[in-house]
Amino acid sequence: MALGSDSTHTFLLPPYVQPQISTQITDSEWDSALKLWTVSLSLLLKSDDEQFAIQLCENASLKKFLETFLQIRAKIHETTSDSMPQQVTELEKKVLAVLLRSVERSIMYESITLAESLYNTKLFSVPFLLDFVIIYAKSNRGYSRQFVENVIDIIPALPHDFKEYSNVIIDHVMSVQQACEKVSSLVVDLNDNAEVLMAALEEMRGYIFLMMDIAITMDCLFTASDTVTKLFINRSHVNEDEDFISVIRNLYDATLPIVLGLIQGPNAVVEITRDVNILKQALASCIYRLLYECFFVPLGFTTGEVDTITSTLGNGNQYSDDDNANVIVNSLNDILFSFIERSESFKSVQTFVDAPLLLDIEMEFNLSQKLTRIKNDILHGYPFDKTRNVR
């Protein structure tokens, strides 16, 4: 039943399915479902705030649709860059509009904000927000930031949830690193057993896919929320000394070269080589975005809606005598020097093949140009490491 003027009216929505994935739904059935989803969301957006809140909190089929839509569309966005049908694009826009409205502070449900109610009923959660940013962070950066930042502002418990999630991510990365190194040592002993060797390499490919999923998700998350991004900077695992950046750097500079070394020559596996290359690009983008949001943006760098490479620095003079700017530059300086100290010097390398993480970030995002702007506009031409003495 469609929405009506009576607030007791509701409507039923089937969970979202993807026609190319599901074999149990015909094209005709999917077209009918698509029409129902689209019309129902349009009616929902036209409803008043009270009815809008009631539907989101009490209509189980609507909540199930939103959950399944984000889960399925996020997985598709992660695994393909193909263009999607116009009808699906329009449906994504309507879902975005519903979610943006759901975090308006003025919309209440039973004496609390609608957003708080959706958090209490487990719709708004870290996994839900991660699916959201995978779908929208790159194509709708402004709106995705608006949604995530509003949710975090309204729900004080979410930053704590993301802190717990950061521990899980660091643990996953360290586990992948250890597993890859274990499989790598196994592969060395299996050169004469082709069947077992290929099984071991396929296992390693699974770990690479897991890391690819983590890297793409983190890149989108850091694009969508500077608040969450700052939770990850220098974030150490609960039981380890390693912080998030160090764990990624160790995987990138120490473990992945071992993986690539094993699949060259007689063990050459084109698919794994390609997967590692894609993973490296995702990791480099993830760490660059982390550095950009935590250090370059506070120093005055701005970027357009889409372009994340060509950035401009605001009026540098406003930072020239600012102690806070020195603190920011010091912290960035320490991180960059930790990269340099662990890099092999005077070695010929190829970008996104055997180059270290810092070099790949430089080649992809022109990091040195931004550091030169900091040197000239904030440090008054002093070498970048001069600020290490300003404590």
Coordinates of N, CA and C in Angstrom, one line a residue, residues 159-305:
P159 N 31.8 7.7 17.0 CA 33.3 7.8 17.0 C 33.9 6.6 17.8
H160 N 33.3 6.2 18.9 CA 33.8 5.1 19.6 C 33.7 3.8 18.8
D161 N 32.6 3.7 18.1 CA 32.4 2.5 17.3 C 33.5 2.4 16.2
F162 N 33.8 3.6 15.6 CA 34.8 3.6 14.6 C 36.2 3.4 15.2
K163 N 36.5 3.8 16.4 CA 37.7 3.5 17.1 C 37.9 1.9 17.2
E164 N 36.8 1.3 17.6 CA 36.8 -0.2 17.7 C 37.1 -0.8 16.4
Y165 N 36.4 -0.2 15.4 CA 36.6 -0.7 14.0 C 38.0 -0.6 13.5
S166 N 38.7 0.5 13.9 CA 40.1 0.7 13.5 C 41.0 -0.4 14.0
N167 N 40.7 -0.8 15.3 CA 41.4 -1.9 15.8 C 41.2 -3.2 15.0
V168 N 40.0 -3.4 14.6 CA 39.7 -4.6 13.8 C 40.4 -4.5 12.4
I169 N 40.5 -3.3 11.8 CA 41.1 -3.2 10.5 C 42.6 -3.5 10.7
I170 N 43.3 -2.9 11.7 CA 44.7 -3.1 11.9 C 45.0 -4.6 12.1
D171 N 44.1 -5.2 12.9 CA 44.2 -6.6 13.2 C 44.1 -7.4 11.9
H172 N 43.2 -7.1 11.0 CA 43.0 -7.8 9.7 C 44.3 -7.6 8.8
V173 N 44.8 -6.4 8.8 CA 46.0 -6.1 7.9 C 47.1 -6.9 8.4
M174 N 47.4 -6.9 9.7 CA 48.5 -7.7 10.3 C 48.3 -9.2 10.1
S175 N 47.0 -9.7 10.1 CA 46.8 -11.1 9.9 C 47.0 -11.4 8.4
V176 N 46.6 -10.6 7.5 CA 46.9 -10.8 6.1 C 48.4 -10.8 5.8
Q177 N 49.1 -9.9 6.4 CA 50.6 -9.9 6.3 C 51.2 -11.2 6.7
Q178 N 50.8 -11.6 7.9 CA 51.4 -12.9 8.4 C 51.0 -14.1 7.6
A179 N 49.7 -14.1 7.1 CA 49.3 -15.2 6.3 C 50.0 -15.2 4.9
C180 N 50.2 -14.1 4.3 CA 50.9 -14.0 3.1 C 52.4 -14.5 3.2
E181 N 53.0 -14.1 4.3 CA 54.4 -14.5 4.5 C 54.4 -16.0 4.8
K182 N 53.4 -16.5 5.5 CA 53.4 -18.0 5.7 C 53.2 -18.8 4.4
V183 N 52.3 -18.3 3.6 CA 52.1 -18.9 2.3 C 53.3 -18.8 1.4
S184 N 53.9 -17.6 1.5 CA 55.1 -17.4 0.7 C 56.2 -18.4 1.0
S185 N 56.4 -18.6 2.3 CA 57.5 -19.6 2.7 C 57.1 -21.0 2.3
L186 N 55.8 -21.3 2.3 CA 55.3 -22.6 1.8 C 55.5 -22.8 0.3
V187 N 55.3 -21.7 -0.4 CA 55.4 -21.8 -1.9 C 56.9 -22.1 -2.3
V188 N 57.8 -21.6 -1.5 CA 59.2 -21.9 -1.8 C 59.5 -23.3 -1.8
D189 N 58.8 -24.1 -0.9 CA 59.1 -25.5 -0.7 C 58.2 -26.4 -1.6
L190 N 57.4 -25.7 -2.5 CA 56.4 -26.5 -3.3 C 56.7 -26.4 -4.8
N191 N 57.8 -26.0 -5.2 CA 58.1 -25.8 -6.6 C 57.9 -27.0 -7.4
D192 N 58.1 -28.2 -6.8 CA 58.0 -29.5 -7.5 C 56.6 -30.1 -7.5
N193 N 55.7 -29.4 -6.8 CA 54.3 -30.0 -6.6 C 53.4 -28.9 -7.2
A194 N 53.1 -29.0 -8.5 CA 52.4 -27.9 -9.2 C 51.0 -27.8 -8.6
E195 N 50.3 -28.9 -8.3 CA 48.9 -28.8 -7.8 C 48.8 -28.1 -6.5
V196 N 49.6 -28.5 -5.5 CA 49.6 -27.9 -4.2 C 50.1 -26.4 -4.3
L197 N 51.1 -26.2 -5.2 CA 51.6 -24.8 -5.4 C 50.5 -23.9 -5.9
M198 N 49.7 -24.3 -6.8 CA 48.6 -23.5 -7.3 C 47.5 -23.2 -6.2
A199 N 47.3 -24.2 -5.4 CA 46.3 -24.1 -4.3 C 46.8 -23.0 -3.3
A200 N 48.2 -23.1 -3.1 CA 48.8 -22.1 -2.1 C 48.7 -20.7 -2.7
L201 N 49.0 -20.6 -4.0 CA 48.9 -19.2 -4.7 C 47.5 -18.7 -4.7
E202 N 46.5 -19.6 -4.9 CA 45.1 -19.2 -4.9 C 44.7 -18.7 -3.5
E203 N 45.2 -19.4 -2.5 CA 45.0 -18.9 -1.1 C 45.5 -17.5 -0.9
M204 N 46.7 -17.3 -1.4 CA 47.3 -16.0 -1.3 C 46.5 -14.9 -2.0
R205 N 45.9 -15.3 -3.2 CA 45.1 -14.4 -3.9 C 43.9 -14.0 -3.1
G206 N 43.3 -14.9 -2.3 CA 42.2 -14.6 -1.4 C 42.6 -13.6 -0.4
Y207 N 43.8 -13.6 0.2 CA 44.2 -12.6 1.1 C 44.4 -11.3 0.4
I208 N 44.9 -11.3 -0.8 CA 45.0 -10.0 -1.6 C 43.6 -9.4 -1.8
F209 N 42.6 -10.2 -2.1 CA 41.3 -9.7 -2.3 C 40.8 -9.1 -1.0
L210 N 41.0 -9.7 0.1 CA 40.6 -9.2 1.4 C 41.2 -7.8 1.6
M211 N 42.5 -7.7 1.4 CA 43.2 -6.4 1.5 C 42.7 -5.4 0.6
M212 N 42.3 -5.8 -0.6 CA 41.8 -4.9 -1.6 C 40.4 -4.3 -1.1
D213 N 39.6 -5.2 -0.6 CA 38.3 -4.7 0.0 C 38.6 -3.7 1.1
I214 N 39.5 -4.0 2.0 CA 39.8 -3.1 3.1 C 40.3 -1.7 2.6
A215 N 41.3 -1.8 1.6 CA 41.9 -0.6 1.1 C 40.9 0.3 0.4
I216 N 40.0 -0.3 -0.4 CA 39.0 0.5 -1.1 C 38.0 1.1 -0.1
T217 N 37.6 0.4 0.9 CA 36.7 0.9 1.9 C 37.3 2.0 2.6
M218 N 38.5 1.9 3.1 CA 39.2 2.9 3.8 C 39.4 4.2 3.0
D219 N 39.7 4.0 1.7 CA 39.9 5.2 0.8 C 38.6 5.9 0.7
C220 N 37.5 5.2 0.6 CA 36.2 5.9 0.5 C 35.8 6.5 1.8
L221 N 36.1 5.8 2.9 CA 35.8 6.4 4.2 C 36.5 7.6 4.5
F222 N 37.8 7.7 4.2 CA 38.6 8.9 4.4 C 38.2 10.0 3.5
T223 N 37.7 9.7 2.4 CA 37.1 10.7 1.5 C 35.9 11.3 2.0
A224 N 35.1 10.5 2.8 CA 33.8 11.0 3.2 C 33.8 11.7 4.6
S225 N 34.8 11.4 5.4 CA 34.7 12.0 6.8 C 36.1 12.3 7.3
D226 N 36.4 13.6 7.5 CA 37.7 13.9 8.2 C 37.6 13.6 9.6
T227 N 36.4 13.6 10.3 CA 36.3 13.2 11.7 C 36.8 11.7 11.9
V228 N 36.3 10.8 11.0 CA 36.7 9.4 11.1 C 38.2 9.3 10.7
T229 N 38.6 10.0 9.7 CA 40.0 9.9 9.2 C 40.9 10.2 10.4
K230 N 40.6 11.2 11.2 CA 41.5 11.6 12.3 C 41.6 10.5 13.4
L231 N 40.6 9.7 13.4 CA 40.6 8.6 14.4 C 41.7 7.5 14.0
F232 N 42.0 7.5 12.7 CA 43.0 6.5 12.2 C 44.4 6.9 12.3
I233 N 44.6 8.2 12.3 CA 46.0 8.7 12.3 C 46.7 8.4 13.6
N234 N 47.8 7.7 13.4 CA 48.6 7.3 14.6 C 47.8 6.3 15.5
R235 N 46.8 5.7 14.9 CA 46.0 4.8 15.7 C 46.7 3.4 15.8
S236 N 47.0 3.0 17.0 CA 47.7 1.8 17.3 C 46.8 0.7 17.6
H237 N 47.2 -0.5 17.2 CA 46.4 -1.7 17.6 C 46.4 -1.8 19.1
V238 N 45.3 -2.3 19.7 CA 45.1 -2.4 21.1 C 46.2 -3.1 21.8
N239 N 46.7 -4.2 21.1 CA 47.8 -5.0 21.8 C 49.1 -4.9 21.1
E240 N 49.3 -3.9 20.2 CA 50.5 -3.8 19.5 C 51.0 -2.3 19.5
D241 N 52.3 -2.2 19.1 CA 52.9 -0.8 19.0 C 52.6 -0.3 17.6
E242 N 52.3 -1.1 16.7 CA 52.2 -0.7 15.3 C 50.9 0.2 15.1
D243 N 51.1 1.4 14.5 CA 49.9 2.2 14.1 C 49.4 1.9 12.7
F244 N 48.3 2.5 12.4 CA 47.6 2.1 11.1 C 48.5 2.4 9.9
I245 N 49.2 3.5 9.9 CA 50.1 3.8 8.7 C 51.2 2.9 8.7
S246 N 51.8 2.6 9.8 CA 53.0 1.7 9.8 C 52.6 0.3 9.4
V247 N 51.4 -0.2 9.8 CA 51.0 -1.5 9.4 C 50.8 -1.6 7.8
I248 N 50.2 -0.6 7.3 CA 50.0 -0.5 5.8 C 51.3 -0.4 5.1
R249 N 52.2 0.4 5.6 CA 53.5 0.6 5.0 C 54.3 -0.8 5.0
N250 N 54.3 -1.5 6.2 CA 55.0 -2.7 6.3 C 54.4 -3.8 5.3
L251 N 53.1 -3.8 5.1 CA 52.5 -4.7 4.2 C 53.0 -4.3 2.8
Y252 N 52.9 -3.0 2.5 CA 53.2 -2.5 1.1 C 54.7 -2.7 0.8
D253 N 55.6 -2.3 1.7 CA 57.0 -2.3 1.4 C 57.8 -3.6 1.7
A254 N 57.2 -4.4 2.6 CA 57.9 -5.6 3.0 C 57.2 -6.9 2.5
T255 N 55.9 -7.0 2.6 CA 55.2 -8.3 2.3 C 54.9 -8.4 0.8
L256 N 54.3 -7.4 0.2 CA 53.9 -7.5 -1.2 C 55.1 -7.7 -2.1
P257 N 56.3 -7.1 -1.9 CA 57.4 -7.5 -2.8 C 57.8 -9.0 -2.7
I258 N 57.6 -9.6 -1.5 CA 57.8 -11.1 -1.4 C 56.8 -11.8 -2.2
V259 N 55.5 -11.4 -2.2 CA 54.5 -12.0 -3.0 C 54.8 -11.9 -4.5
L260 N 55.2 -10.7 -4.9 CA 55.5 -10.5 -6.3 C 56.7 -11.3 -6.7
G261 N 57.7 -11.4 -5.9 CA 58.9 -12.2 -6.2 C 58.6 -13.7 -6.4
L262 N 57.6 -14.2 -5.7 CA 57.3 -15.6 -5.8 C 56.5 -16.0 -7.1
I263 N 55.8 -15.0 -7.6 CA 55.0 -15.3 -8.8 C 55.6 -14.8 -10.1
Q264 N 56.9 -14.6 -10.1 CA 57.6 -14.3 -11.3 C 58.3 -15.6 -11.8
G265 N 58.7 -15.6 -13.0 CA 59.5 -16.7 -13.6 C 58.6 -17.9 -13.7
P266 N 59.0 -19.1 -13.2 CA 58.3 -20.3 -13.4 C 56.9 -20.3 -12.6
N267 N 56.8 -19.5 -11.6 CA 55.5 -19.4 -10.9 C 54.6 -18.3 -11.3
A268 N 54.9 -17.7 -12.5 CA 54.2 -16.5 -13.0 C 52.7 -16.8 -13.0
V269 N 52.0 -15.9 -12.3 CA 50.5 -15.9 -12.3 C 50.0 -14.5 -12.6
V270 N 49.6 -14.3 -13.9 CA 49.2 -13.0 -14.3 C 48.1 -12.4 -13.5
E271 N 47.1 -13.2 -13.1 CA 46.0 -12.7 -12.3 C 46.5 -12.1 -11.0
I272 N 47.4 -12.8 -10.3 CA 47.8 -12.3 -9.0 C 48.7 -11.0 -9.2
T273 N 49.5 -11.0 -10.2 CA 50.3 -9.8 -10.5 C 49.4 -8.6 -10.7
R274 N 48.3 -8.8 -11.4 CA 47.4 -7.7 -11.7 C 46.7 -7.3 -10.4
D275 N 46.3 -8.3 -9.6 CA 45.6 -8.0 -8.3 C 46.5 -7.2 -7.4
V276 N 47.7 -7.6 -7.3 CA 48.7 -6.8 -6.4 C 48.8 -5.4 -6.9
N277 N 48.9 -5.2 -8.2 CA 49.0 -3.9 -8.8 C 47.8 -3.0 -8.4
I278 N 46.6 -3.6 -8.5 CA 45.3 -2.9 -8.1 C 45.3 -2.6 -6.6
L279 N 45.8 -3.6 -5.8 CA 45.8 -3.4 -4.4 C 46.8 -2.3 -4.0
K280 N 47.9 -2.2 -4.7 CA 48.9 -1.1 -4.4 C 48.3 0.2 -4.7
Q281 N 47.6 0.4 -5.8 CA 47.0 1.7 -6.1 C 45.9 2.0 -5.1
A282 N 45.2 1.1 -4.6 CA 44.2 1.4 -3.6 C 44.8 1.7 -2.2
L283 N 45.9 1.1 -1.9 CA 46.6 1.4 -0.6 C 47.2 2.7 -0.7
A284 N 47.8 3.1 -1.8 CA 48.5 4.4 -2.0 C 47.5 5.5 -1.9
S285 N 46.3 5.3 -2.5 CA 45.2 6.3 -2.5 C 44.7 6.4 -1.0
C286 N 44.6 5.3 -0.3 CA 44.1 5.3 1.1 C 45.0 6.1 2.0
I287 N 46.3 5.9 1.9 CA 47.3 6.6 2.8 C 47.4 8.0 2.4
Y288 N 47.4 8.3 1.1 CA 47.4 9.7 0.6 C 46.2 10.5 1.2
R289 N 45.0 9.9 1.1 CA 43.8 10.5 1.6 C 43.9 10.8 3.1
L290 N 44.5 9.8 3.8 CA 44.7 10.0 5.3 C 45.6 11.1 5.6
L291 N 46.7 11.2 4.9 CA 47.6 12.3 5.0 C 47.0 13.7 4.6
Y292 N 46.3 13.6 3.5 CA 45.7 14.9 3.0 C 44.7 15.5 4.0
E293 N 43.8 14.6 4.5 CA 42.7 15.1 5.4 C 43.3 15.5 6.8
C294 N 44.3 14.8 7.2 CA 44.8 15.1 8.6 C 45.8 16.2 8.6
F295 N 46.5 16.4 7.5 CA 47.6 17.4 7.5 C 47.5 18.5 6.5
F296 N 47.2 18.2 5.3 CA 47.2 19.2 4.2 C 46.0 20.1 4.3
V297 N 44.8 19.5 4.6 CA 43.6 20.3 4.8 C 43.7 21.3 5.9
P298 N 44.2 20.9 7.1 CA 44.3 21.9 8.2 C 45.3 23.0 7.9
L299 N 46.2 22.7 7.0 CA 47.2 23.7 6.6 C 46.7 24.7 5.5
G300 N 45.5 24.4 5.0 CA 44.9 25.3 4.1 C 44.7 24.8 2.7
F301 N 45.1 23.6 2.4 CA 44.9 23.0 1.1 C 43.4 22.8 0.9
T302 N 43.0 23.0 -0.4 CA 41.6 22.8 -0.7 C 41.6 22.0 -2.0
T303 N 40.5 21.3 -2.3 CA 40.4 20.5 -3.5 C 39.0 20.6 -4.0
G304 N 38.9 20.3 -5.3 CA 37.5 20.4 -5.9 C 36.7 19.1 -5.6
E305 N 35.5 19.1 -6.1 CA 34.6 18.0 -5.8 C 35.2 16.7 -6.3

